[in-house]
mmCIF file of C-alpha atoms in Angstrom:
data_model
loop_
_atom_site.group_PDB
_atom_site.id
_atom_site.type_symbol
_atom_site.label_atom_id
_atom_site.label_comp_id
_atom_site.label_asym_id
_atom_site.label_seq_id
_atom_site.Cartn_x
_atom_site.Cartn_y
_atom_site.Cartn_z
ATOM 1 C CA MET A 1 73.921 50.226 107.211
ATOM 2 C CA LEU A 2 74.402 53.995 107.486
ATOM 3 C CA ALA A 3 71.474 56.397 107.136
ATOM 4 C CA ASP A 4 71.051 60.084 107.917
ATOM 5 C CA ASP A 5 67.744 61.891 108.461
ATOM 6 C CA VAL A 6 68.317 65.672 108.440
ATOM 7 C CA THR A 7 65.946 68.399 109.633
ATOM 8 C CA VAL A 8 66.856 72.043 108.960
ATOM 9 C CA THR A 9 64.951 75.021 110.335
ATOM 10 C CA ALA A 10 65.750 78.608 109.323
ATOM 11 C CA ALA A 11 65.223 81.264 112.005
ATOM 12 C CA GLN A 12 64.313 84.899 111.415
ATOM 13 C CA ASP A 13 67.910 85.931 112.220
ATOM 14 C CA GLY A 14 69.219 83.877 109.276
ATOM 15 C CA GLN A 15 70.744 81.086 111.342
ATOM 16 C CA LEU A 16 69.931 77.447 110.662
ATOM 17 C CA THR A 17 69.213 74.828 113.303
ATOM 18 C CA VAL A 18 70.232 71.406 112.025
ATOM 19 C CA ILE A 19 69.294 68.072 113.560
ATOM 20 C CA GLU A 20 70.804 64.895 112.106
ATOM 21 C CA ARG A 21 69.462 61.523 113.223
ATOM 22 C CA VAL A 22 72.010 58.912 112.242
ATOM 23 C CA VAL A 23 71.588 55.153 112.137
ATOM 24 C CA ALA A 24 74.892 53.239 111.926
ATOM 25 C CA ASP A 25 75.835 49.609 112.357
ATOM 26 C CA ALA A 26 79.591 50.326 112.243
ATOM 27 C CA PRO A 27 81.831 53.256 113.127
ATOM 28 C CA ALA A 28 81.684 56.208 110.709
ATOM 29 C CA VAL A 29 83.176 59.713 110.693
ATOM 30 C CA HIS A 30 81.209 62.774 109.575
ATOM 31 C CA ARG A 31 83.054 66.046 108.899
ATOM 32 C CA ILE A 32 80.583 68.924 108.835
ATOM 33 C CA ALA A 33 81.619 71.357 106.121
ATOM 34 C CA GLU A 34 82.787 74.802 107.251
ATOM 35 C CA ARG A 35 84.503 75.842 104.006
ATOM 36 C CA VAL A 36 83.023 74.953 100.631
ATOM 37 C CA PRO A 37 84.486 75.820 97.190
ATOM 38 C CA VAL A 38 82.033 77.782 95.037
ATOM 39 C CA SER A 39 84.346 78.575 92.111
ATOM 40 C CA ASP A 40 87.971 78.220 91.021
ATOM 41 C CA SER A 41 88.856 81.380 92.935
ATOM 42 C CA GLU A 42 86.420 81.573 95.830
ATOM 43 C CA ASP A 43 85.261 79.569 98.867
ATOM 44 C CA ARG A 44 82.229 80.014 101.070
ATOM 45 C CA LEU A 45 82.605 79.985 104.850
ATOM 46 C CA TYR A 46 80.132 78.598 107.375
ATOM 47 C CA SER A 47 80.249 78.789 111.154
ATOM 48 C CA ILE A 48 79.227 75.651 113.054
ATOM 49 C CA THR A 49 78.340 76.397 116.669
ATOM 50 C CA ASP A 50 76.509 74.814 119.614
ATOM 51 C CA LEU A 51 77.284 71.305 118.365
ATOM 52 C CA ARG A 52 75.745 68.714 120.661
ATOM 53 C CA VAL A 53 75.670 64.962 120.214
ATOM 54 C CA SER A 54 73.705 62.234 121.953
ATOM 55 C CA GLY A 55 73.645 58.490 121.612
ATOM 56 C CA ALA A 56 76.618 56.567 120.238
ATOM 57 C CA ALA A 57 78.639 59.566 119.031
ATOM 58 C CA THR A 58 81.539 61.822 120.005
ATOM 59 C CA ALA A 59 82.510 65.219 118.596
ATOM 60 C CA ASP A 60 85.888 66.844 118.053
ATOM 61 C CA GLY A 61 85.149 70.297 116.713
ATOM 62 C CA PRO A 62 83.044 69.906 113.551
ATOM 63 C CA THR A 63 84.111 66.239 113.190
ATOM 64 C CA VAL A 64 81.690 63.657 114.611
ATOM 65 C CA THR A 65 82.381 59.959 115.049
ATOM 66 C CA VAL A 66 79.329 57.695 115.337
ATOM 67 C CA THR A 67 79.388 54.055 116.341
ATOM 68 C CA GLY A 68 75.642 53.452 116.482
ATOM 69 C CA PRO A 69 72.333 55.339 116.542
ATOM 70 C CA ALA A 70 73.024 58.982 117.386
ATOM 71 C CA THR A 71 71.610 62.495 117.148
ATOM 72 C CA LEU A 72 73.553 65.598 116.183
ATOM 73 C CA LYS A 73 72.260 69.119 116.738
ATOM 74 C CA TYR A 74 74.083 72.312 115.762
ATOM 75 C CA THR A 75 73.650 75.875 114.515
ATOM 76 C CA VAL A 76 74.878 77.134 111.149
ATOM 77 C CA ASP A 77 75.701 80.752 110.318
ATOM 78 C CA GLY A 78 76.633 81.941 106.823
ATOM 79 C CA ALA A 79 73.999 80.096 104.785
ATOM 80 C CA VAL A 80 71.910 83.102 103.647
ATOM 81 C CA ALA A 81 73.078 84.945 100.523
ATOM 82 C CA ALA A 82 71.611 88.070 98.912
ATOM 83 C CA GLY A 83 67.874 87.986 98.269
ATOM 84 C CA GLY A 84 67.167 85.265 100.841
ATOM 85 C CA GLN A 85 68.802 82.378 98.965
ATOM 86 C CA VAL A 86 69.787 79.715 101.471
ATOM 87 C CA ARG A 87 72.453 77.195 100.509
ATOM 88 C CA PHE A 88 74.023 74.622 102.763
ATOM 89 C CA GLN A 89 75.427 71.087 102.637
ATOM 90 C CA LEU A 90 72.795 69.029 104.405
ATOM 91 C CA THR A 91 75.220 66.176 104.869
ATOM 92 C CA GLY A 92 78.544 65.008 103.478
ATOM 93 C CA GLY A 93 82.146 64.404 104.372
ATOM 94 C CA TRP A 94 81.418 60.850 105.549
ATOM 95 C CA ASP A 95 84.260 58.343 105.438
ATOM 96 C CA ARG A 96 81.922 55.637 104.140
ATOM 97 C CA ALA A 97 78.925 55.480 101.850
ATOM 98 C CA LEU A 98 75.450 56.309 103.124
ATOM 99 C CA ASP A 99 72.629 53.950 102.172
ATOM 100 C CA ARG A 100 69.926 56.573 102.470
ATOM 101 C CA VAL A 101 69.581 60.286 103.253
ATOM 102 C CA THR A 102 66.321 62.166 103.871
ATOM 103 C CA ALA A 103 66.141 65.897 104.463
ATOM 104 C CA THR A 104 63.440 68.352 105.474
ATOM 105 C CA PHE A 105 63.940 72.116 105.249
ATOM 106 C CA THR A 106 61.603 74.590 106.921
ATOM 107 C CA ALA A 107 61.669 78.366 106.391
ATOM 108 C CA PRO A 108 59.199 81.195 105.800
ATOM 109 C CA GLY A 109 58.243 81.944 102.205
ATOM 110 C CA VAL A 110 59.993 79.073 100.419
ATOM 111 C CA SER A 111 59.381 79.443 96.677
ATOM 112 C CA THR A 112 61.978 77.215 94.986
ATOM 113 C CA ALA A 113 64.264 74.386 96.062
ATOM 114 C CA ASP A 114 67.070 72.542 94.275
ATOM 115 C CA CYS A 115 68.896 69.519 95.656
ATOM 116 C CA TYR A 116 72.290 68.390 94.368
ATOM 117 C CA ALA A 117 74.140 65.188 95.237
ATOM 118 C CA GLY A 118 77.639 63.936 94.507
ATOM 119 C CA GLN A 119 81.067 65.498 94.631
ATOM 120 C CA PRO A 120 81.282 69.149 95.814
ATOM 121 C CA GLY A 121 80.505 71.408 92.875
ATOM 122 C CA SER A 122 78.581 68.818 90.856
ATOM 123 C CA SER A 123 75.088 69.634 89.587
ATOM 124 C CA ARG A 124 73.656 66.082 89.692
ATOM 125 C CA GLN A 125 70.133 66.160 91.073
ATOM 126 C CA CYS A 126 69.143 64.271 94.198
ATOM 127 C CA THR A 127 67.033 61.134 93.856
ATOM 128 C CA PHE A 128 63.912 63.073 94.846
ATOM 129 C CA SER A 129 63.048 66.609 95.934
ATOM 130 C CA GLU A 130 59.867 68.651 96.147
ATOM 131 C CA LEU A 131 58.332 71.708 97.743
ATOM 132 C CA ARG A 132 56.100 71.094 100.690
ATOM 133 C CA SER A 133 53.976 73.365 102.820
ATOM 134 C CA GLY A 134 56.382 75.576 104.733
ATOM 135 C CA GLY A 135 59.534 74.259 103.092
ATOM 136 C CA ALA A 136 61.123 71.506 101.027
ATOM 137 C CA HIS A 137 61.811 67.785 101.204
ATOM 138 C CA ALA A 138 64.634 65.780 99.566
ATOM 139 C CA GLU A 139 65.786 62.155 99.442
ATOM 140 C CA GLN A 140 68.917 60.424 98.190
ATOM 141 C CA ASN A 141 69.104 56.644 97.955
ATOM 142 C CA VAL A 142 72.890 56.248 97.936
ATOM 143 C CA LEU A 143 75.550 58.802 98.811
ATOM 144 C CA ARG A 144 79.073 57.638 98.101
ATOM 145 C CA GLN A 145 81.997 58.148 100.433
ATOM 146 C CA GLY A 146 83.082 61.807 100.379
ATOM 147 C CA ASP A 147 79.990 62.980 98.442
ATOM 148 C CA ARG A 148 77.565 65.614 99.722
ATOM 149 C CA ILE A 149 73.957 66.743 99.467
ATOM 150 C CA ASP A 150 73.689 70.460 98.736
ATOM 151 C CA LEU A 151 70.327 72.194 99.118
ATOM 152 C CA ALA A 152 69.643 75.588 97.504
ATOM 153 C CA VAL A 153 66.371 77.176 98.609
ATOM 154 C CA GLN A 154 64.789 80.524 97.818
ATOM 155 C CA THR A 155 63.047 81.817 100.936
ATOM 156 C CA GLY A 156 61.363 84.981 102.076
ATOM 157 C CA PRO A 157 63.389 87.944 103.408
ATOM 158 C CA LEU A 158 66.174 86.805 105.725
ATOM 159 C CA PRO A 159 69.222 88.793 106.889
ATOM 160 C CA GLU A 160 72.205 88.112 104.634
ATOM 161 C CA ASN A 161 75.127 86.440 106.405
ATOM 162 C CA ALA A 162 77.019 84.626 103.634
ATOM 163 C CA ARG A 163 80.803 85.022 103.719
ATOM 164 C CA PHE A 164 83.093 84.427 100.738
ATOM 165 C CA VAL A 165 86.906 84.340 100.720
ATOM 166 C CA PRO A 166 89.474 83.865 97.928
ATOM 167 C CA ASN A 167 91.083 80.448 97.612
ATOM 168 C CA GLY A 168 94.386 79.279 96.152
ATOM 169 C CA PRO A 169 97.955 79.190 97.538
ATOM 170 C CA LEU A 170 98.038 82.929 98.296
ATOM 171 C CA ALA A 171 94.370 83.380 99.093
ATOM 172 C CA ALA A 172 95.048 83.763 102.798
ATOM 173 C CA PHE A 173 97.102 86.834 101.960
ATOM 174 C CA ALA A 174 94.502 88.502 99.727
ATOM 175 C CA PRO A 175 93.981 92.036 101.043
ATOM 176 C CA GLY A 176 90.568 92.975 102.407
ATOM 177 C CA PHE A 177 89.449 95.929 104.482
ATOM 178 C CA PRO A 178 90.999 94.558 107.728
ATOM 179 C CA THR A 179 94.303 94.093 105.893
ATOM 180 C CA VAL A 180 94.219 97.614 104.464
ATOM 181 C CA LEU A 181 93.422 98.961 107.931
ATOM 182 C CA SER A 182 96.311 97.002 109.447
ATOM 183 C CA GLY A 183 98.622 98.332 106.711
ATOM 184 C CA LEU A 184 97.645 101.918 107.483
ATOM 185 C CA THR A 185 98.156 101.221 111.180
ATOM 186 C CA LEU A 186 101.617 99.823 110.423
ATOM 187 C CA VAL A 187 102.544 102.962 108.459
ATOM 188 C CA LEU A 188 101.357 105.191 111.311
ATOM 189 C CA TYR A 189 103.278 103.035 113.801
ATOM 190 C CA LEU A 190 106.503 103.340 111.794
ATOM 191 C CA LEU A 191 106.052 107.094 111.318
ATOM 192 C CA PHE A 192 105.412 107.545 115.026
ATOM 193 C CA GLY A 193 108.492 105.459 115.860
ATOM 194 C CA ALA A 194 110.599 107.500 113.439
ATOM 195 C CA SER A 195 109.441 110.710 115.117
ATOM 196 C CA LEU A 196 110.500 109.333 118.494
ATOM 197 C CA LEU A 197 113.938 108.426 117.152
ATOM 198 C CA ARG A 198 114.497 111.857 115.629
ATOM 199 C CA ARG A 199 116.902 113.794 117.802
ATOM 200 C CA ARG A 200 115.884 117.354 118.486
ATOM 201 C CA THR A 201 118.320 120.173 119.308
ATOM 202 C CA ARG A 202 117.396 122.291 122.319
ATOM 203 C CA PRO A 203 119.279 125.061 124.084
ATOM 204 C CA PRO A 204 121.242 123.881 127.147
ATOM 205 C CA ALA A 205 119.538 124.163 130.510
ATOM 206 C CA PRO A 206 121.201 126.690 132.832
ATOM 207 C CA GLY A 207 123.189 125.474 135.817
ATOM 208 C CA ILE A 208 123.895 121.967 134.480
ATOM 209 C CA PRO A 209 127.615 121.054 134.210
ATOM 210 C CA PRO A 210 128.713 120.577 130.584
ATOM 211 C CA ALA A 211 129.772 116.966 131.124
ATOM 212 C CA TYR A 212 126.215 115.952 132.040
ATOM 213 C CA LEU A 213 124.781 117.845 129.100
ATOM 214 C CA ALA A 214 127.117 116.075 126.660
ATOM 215 C CA TYR A 215 126.684 112.637 128.203
ATOM 216 C CA VAL A 216 122.889 112.754 128.415
ATOM 217 C CA ALA A 217 122.456 114.316 124.969
ATOM 218 C CA ARG A 218 125.037 112.325 122.983
ATOM 219 C CA GLY A 219 126.664 109.782 125.282
ATOM 220 C CA GLU A 220 129.966 111.697 125.111
ATOM 221 C CA LEU A 221 132.532 112.173 127.859
ATOM 222 C CA ASP A 222 133.313 115.895 127.738
ATOM 223 C CA LEU A 223 136.422 115.921 129.890
ATOM 224 C CA THR A 224 137.679 119.219 128.504
ATOM 225 C CA GLY A 225 134.370 120.967 129.227
ATOM 226 C CA THR A 226 134.400 119.607 132.789
ATOM 227 C CA VAL A 227 137.959 120.834 133.448
ATOM 228 C CA LEU A 228 137.085 124.283 132.099
ATOM 229 C CA ASP A 229 133.991 124.317 134.303
ATOM 230 C CA LEU A 230 136.060 123.347 137.369
ATOM 231 C CA ILE A 231 138.517 126.136 136.529
ATOM 232 C CA ALA A 232 135.651 128.646 136.304
ATOM 233 C CA ARG A 233 134.329 127.472 139.693
ATOM 234 C CA GLY A 234 137.737 127.782 141.359
ATOM 235 C CA HIS A 235 138.506 124.084 141.884
ATOM 236 C CA LEU A 236 141.349 123.941 139.355
ATOM 237 C CA SER A 237 143.837 126.377 137.913
ATOM 238 C CA ILE A 238 146.102 125.644 134.949
ATOM 239 C CA THR A 239 148.855 128.130 134.170
ATOM 240 C CA ASP A 240 151.849 127.491 131.907
ATOM 241 C CA GLY A 241 151.041 123.774 131.884
ATOM 242 C CA GLN A 242 150.938 123.545 135.706
ATOM 243 C CA VAL A 243 147.862 122.419 137.645
ATOM 244 C CA THR A 244 146.956 123.771 141.071
ATOM 245 C CA HIS A 245 143.943 122.927 143.196
ATOM 246 C CA GLY A 246 141.544 125.268 144.915
ATOM 247 C CA GLU A 247 138.300 125.101 146.869
ATOM 248 C CA GLY A 248 134.864 126.083 145.651
ATOM 249 C CA ASP A 249 131.296 124.830 145.723
ATOM 250 C CA GLN A 250 130.326 121.212 146.363
ATOM 251 C CA LEU A 251 131.352 118.689 143.701
ATOM 252 C CA THR A 252 129.580 115.576 142.469
ATOM 253 C CA PRO A 253 131.416 112.215 142.618
ATOM 254 C CA PHE A 254 132.188 112.537 138.902
ATOM 255 C CA GLU A 255 133.620 116.030 139.323
ATOM 256 C CA GLU A 256 135.645 114.876 142.327
ATOM 257 C CA ALA A 257 137.110 112.095 140.159
ATOM 258 C CA VAL A 258 138.014 114.554 137.389
ATOM 259 C CA LYS A 259 139.663 116.894 139.891
ATOM 260 C CA ALA A 260 141.613 113.979 141.377
ATOM 261 C CA ALA A 261 142.693 112.906 137.869
ATOM 262 C CA PHE A 262 144.410 116.308 137.442
ATOM 263 C CA PRO A 263 146.726 116.361 140.459
ATOM 264 C CA PRO A 264 148.826 119.445 141.282
ATOM 265 C CA GLY A 265 151.831 119.567 139.009
ATOM 266 C CA PRO A 266 152.410 119.249 135.262
ATOM 267 C CA LEU A 267 149.258 119.008 133.172
ATOM 268 C CA ALA A 268 150.869 116.208 131.201
ATOM 269 C CA ALA A 269 150.866 114.082 134.371
ATOM 270 C CA ALA A 270 147.059 113.950 134.426
ATOM 271 C CA ARG A 271 145.742 110.388 134.226
ATOM 272 C CA PRO A 272 141.949 110.449 133.822
ATOM 273 C CA ASP A 273 140.358 106.964 133.756
ATOM 274 C CA HIS A 274 137.680 107.065 131.052
ATOM 275 C CA ASN A 275 135.942 103.887 132.208
ATOM 276 C CA GLU A 276 135.654 105.147 135.759
ATOM 277 C CA LEU A 277 134.462 108.580 134.653
ATOM 278 C CA ARG A 278 131.850 107.128 132.322
ATOM 279 C CA ALA A 279 130.557 104.835 135.066
ATOM 280 C CA LEU A 280 130.202 107.781 137.427
ATOM 281 C CA LEU A 281 128.378 109.817 134.762
ATOM 282 C CA GLU A 282 126.068 106.909 133.993
ATOM 283 C CA ALA A 283 125.186 106.350 137.651
ATOM 284 C CA GLU A 284 124.592 110.049 138.318
ATOM 285 C CA SER A 285 122.474 110.473 135.175
ATOM 286 C CA HIS A 286 120.241 107.570 136.207
ATOM 287 C CA ARG A 287 120.031 108.818 139.787
ATOM 288 C CA GLN A 288 118.898 112.211 138.534
ATOM 289 C CA GLY A 289 116.316 110.551 136.267
ATOM 290 C CA TRP A 290 117.893 111.875 133.051
ATOM 291 C CA LEU A 291 118.543 108.450 131.505
ATOM 292 C CA SER A 292 116.605 105.181 131.457
ATOM 293 C CA ASN A 293 117.221 101.575 130.364
ATOM 294 C CA ARG A 294 114.492 101.462 127.730
ATOM 295 C CA GLN A 295 116.501 99.816 124.977
ATOM 296 C CA PRO A 296 116.379 96.227 126.390
ATOM 297 C CA HIS A 297 112.637 96.602 126.999
ATOM 298 C CA VAL A 298 112.070 97.832 123.439
ATOM 299 C CA ARG A 299 114.144 94.927 122.099
ATOM 300 C CA ARG A 300 112.063 92.412 124.067
ATOM 301 C CA ALA A 301 108.832 94.097 122.962
ATOM 302 C CA GLY A 302 109.990 93.766 119.348
ATOM 303 C CA LEU A 303 110.620 90.033 119.784
ATOM 304 C CA VAL A 304 107.216 89.511 121.403
ATOM 305 C CA LEU A 305 105.513 91.502 118.645
ATOM 306 C CA ALA A 306 107.338 89.546 115.935
ATOM 307 C CA ALA A 307 106.380 86.221 117.546
ATOM 308 C CA ALA A 308 102.768 87.385 117.791
ATOM 309 C CA GLY A 309 102.910 88.311 114.102
ATOM 310 C CA ILE A 310 104.106 84.824 113.133
ATOM 311 C CA VAL A 311 101.383 83.140 115.198
ATOM 312 C CA THR A 312 98.707 85.512 113.848
ATOM 313 C CA THR A 313 99.806 84.886 110.257
ATOM 314 C CA VAL A 314 99.615 81.110 110.678
ATOM 315 C CA VAL A 315 96.248 81.209 112.462
ATOM 316 C CA LEU A 316 94.623 83.585 109.958
ATOM 317 C CA ALA A 317 96.053 81.679 106.986
ATOM 318 C CA ALA A 318 94.541 78.474 108.329
ATOM 319 C CA THR A 319 91.138 79.999 109.163
ATOM 320 C CA VAL A 320 89.516 83.162 107.807
ATOM 321 C CA GLY A 321 92.329 84.534 105.643
ATOM 322 C CA GLU A 322 93.522 88.154 105.896
ATOM 323 C CA ALA A 323 96.928 86.727 106.891
ATOM 324 C CA LEU A 324 98.631 89.973 105.842
ATOM 325 C CA ILE A 325 97.425 91.352 109.175
ATOM 326 C CA GLY A 326 99.876 88.980 110.850
ATOM 327 C CA VAL A 327 102.584 89.994 108.383
ATOM 328 C CA ALA A 328 102.017 93.642 109.345
ATOM 329 C CA VAL A 329 102.397 92.735 113.022
ATOM 330 C CA LEU A 330 105.583 90.784 112.192
ATOM 331 C CA ILE A 331 107.049 93.769 110.307
ATOM 332 C CA ALA A 332 106.199 96.050 113.221
ATOM 333 C CA GLY A 333 107.967 93.663 115.602
ATOM 334 C CA LEU A 334 111.094 93.365 113.450
ATOM 335 C CA ALA A 335 111.224 97.143 112.992
ATOM 336 C CA THR A 336 110.880 97.633 116.747
ATOM 337 C CA PHE A 337 113.672 95.134 117.451
ATOM 338 C CA ALA A 338 115.972 96.698 114.852
ATOM 339 C CA ALA A 339 115.309 100.212 116.146
ATOM 340 C CA ALA A 340 115.997 99.335 119.798
ATOM 341 C CA PRO A 341 119.675 100.437 119.707
ATOM 342 C CA MET A 342 118.581 103.793 118.278
ATOM 343 C CA VAL A 343 115.969 104.486 120.945
ATOM 344 C CA PRO A 344 117.063 107.578 122.898
ATOM 345 C CA ARG A 345 117.866 106.766 126.491
ATOM 346 C CA GLN A 346 116.871 110.251 127.660
ATOM 347 C CA THR A 347 113.794 110.602 129.810
ATOM 348 C CA ARG A 348 111.543 113.631 129.533
ATOM 349 C CA SER A 349 113.673 115.448 132.133
ATOM 350 C CA GLY A 350 116.828 114.306 130.317
ATOM 351 C CA ARG A 351 115.598 115.789 127.038
ATOM 352 C CA ALA A 352 114.806 119.016 128.905
ATOM 353 C CA LEU A 353 118.534 119.431 129.660
ATOM 354 C CA GLY A 354 119.047 120.369 126.018
ATOM 355 C CA THR A 355 122.224 120.123 123.941
ATOM 356 C CA PRO A 356 125.602 121.551 125.018
ATOM 357 C CA ALA A 357 126.611 124.783 123.331
ATOM 358 C CA ALA A 358 129.639 124.952 121.044
ATOM 359 C CA ARG A 359 132.892 125.456 122.974
ATOM 360 C CA ALA A 360 135.258 128.286 122.248
ATOM 361 C CA GLU A 361 138.714 127.017 121.299
ATOM 362 C CA SER A 362 141.834 128.277 123.109
ATOM 363 C CA PRO A 363 145.385 127.087 123.743
ATOM 364 C CA LEU A 364 144.217 125.663 127.078
ATOM 365 C CA THR A 365 141.420 123.617 125.470
ATOM 366 C CA VAL A 366 143.934 122.233 122.990
ATOM 367 C CA GLU A 367 146.170 121.075 125.863
ATOM 368 C CA ILE A 368 143.283 119.460 127.738
ATOM 369 C CA ASP A 369 142.027 117.845 124.530
ATOM 370 C CA ALA A 370 145.464 116.293 124.122
ATOM 371 C CA VAL A 371 145.249 114.864 127.641
ATOM 372 C CA GLN A 372 141.801 113.471 126.880
ATOM 373 C CA ALA A 373 142.968 111.937 123.592
ATOM 374 C CA MET A 374 145.834 110.205 125.387
ATOM 375 C CA ALA A 375 143.427 108.896 128.024
ATOM 376 C CA GLU A 376 141.120 107.567 125.303
ATOM 377 C CA ARG A 377 144.004 105.685 123.679
ATOM 378 C CA ARG A 378 145.004 104.161 127.017
ATOM 379 C CA SER A 379 141.382 103.126 127.620
ATOM 380 C CA ALA A 380 141.186 101.510 124.171
ATOM 381 C CA VAL A 381 144.406 99.599 124.686
ATOM 382 C CA SER A 382 143.338 98.320 128.124
ATOM 383 C CA ALA A 383 140.037 97.137 126.682
ATOM 384 C CA GLN A 384 141.777 94.901 124.103
#
């Protein structure tokens, strides 16, 4: 035998307190409904909270397994529609037939009550139902496996808390206000990211050697500009293709390496090592705080954001819908990951250095450019 005696009390806040007293002579499973179809395109959502069981029963979420006499008590939110109409499945989702179900509903100002039994959506009336003082009473002699008892009651004023969501294969992706808001947030995020990636041209800061300006601004090795700067500062002199050294102000390790790469003698004998010079520029730029290693961090942030988007999409699709929110997070993560190589490495102080000014061409710059081009070819060959 399996019987269920249900007592439902509606509170002034619109929540229902449900007590089910179950009599069972064999194990049975009861799945309390949290999502109920109301039409071909819409489902109704209920929240089951504070579920407590006593007697011969165990609960796993909204699923209760009874093996003997037991009592279930829980709170339901989402049962009150517009105008104070309360509708809720009193019982159902059992894995075996019930021999008898009785139900008592109590709420202020009950004026009408309808009781339906059978498969979800059916309009077959319960065996017996009537209005009683302060509420309604219903009985059902036999409830087949998988059937439900659905009570629709018109009460006095209660706060509306009913929630409806689209159903169907793509219902979880139907856009609502949260989805629209997440879409606008995604657009703002992408626009903000694009503004950060946009490279701005600023006048060069005074007193900064041209090689540092070019390397910080564009990642270029301006060997010619450095040699011209060393000539202007008295460290090098190039006349008729001959290099001589001189003394001047203090040099950085990079400038020392450039000076050493242009030994006294023929200019054509210069052997600048591009890899070494770039490494020195990189180290000095980081030491000065002009460059940072943000790109790997941005790439990792993009992966984390994309993973969070996938998880959010799956969770929302399986619960309340609005899964496009997760898709927006996924797109933001993929865009962040893809944009990582384009993220400027300059810090705020690095951007303040500005962009190197255009260089005036001369026969000397042409000669030094030729030396640099040869060095670049040697560096490319050695890298293969």
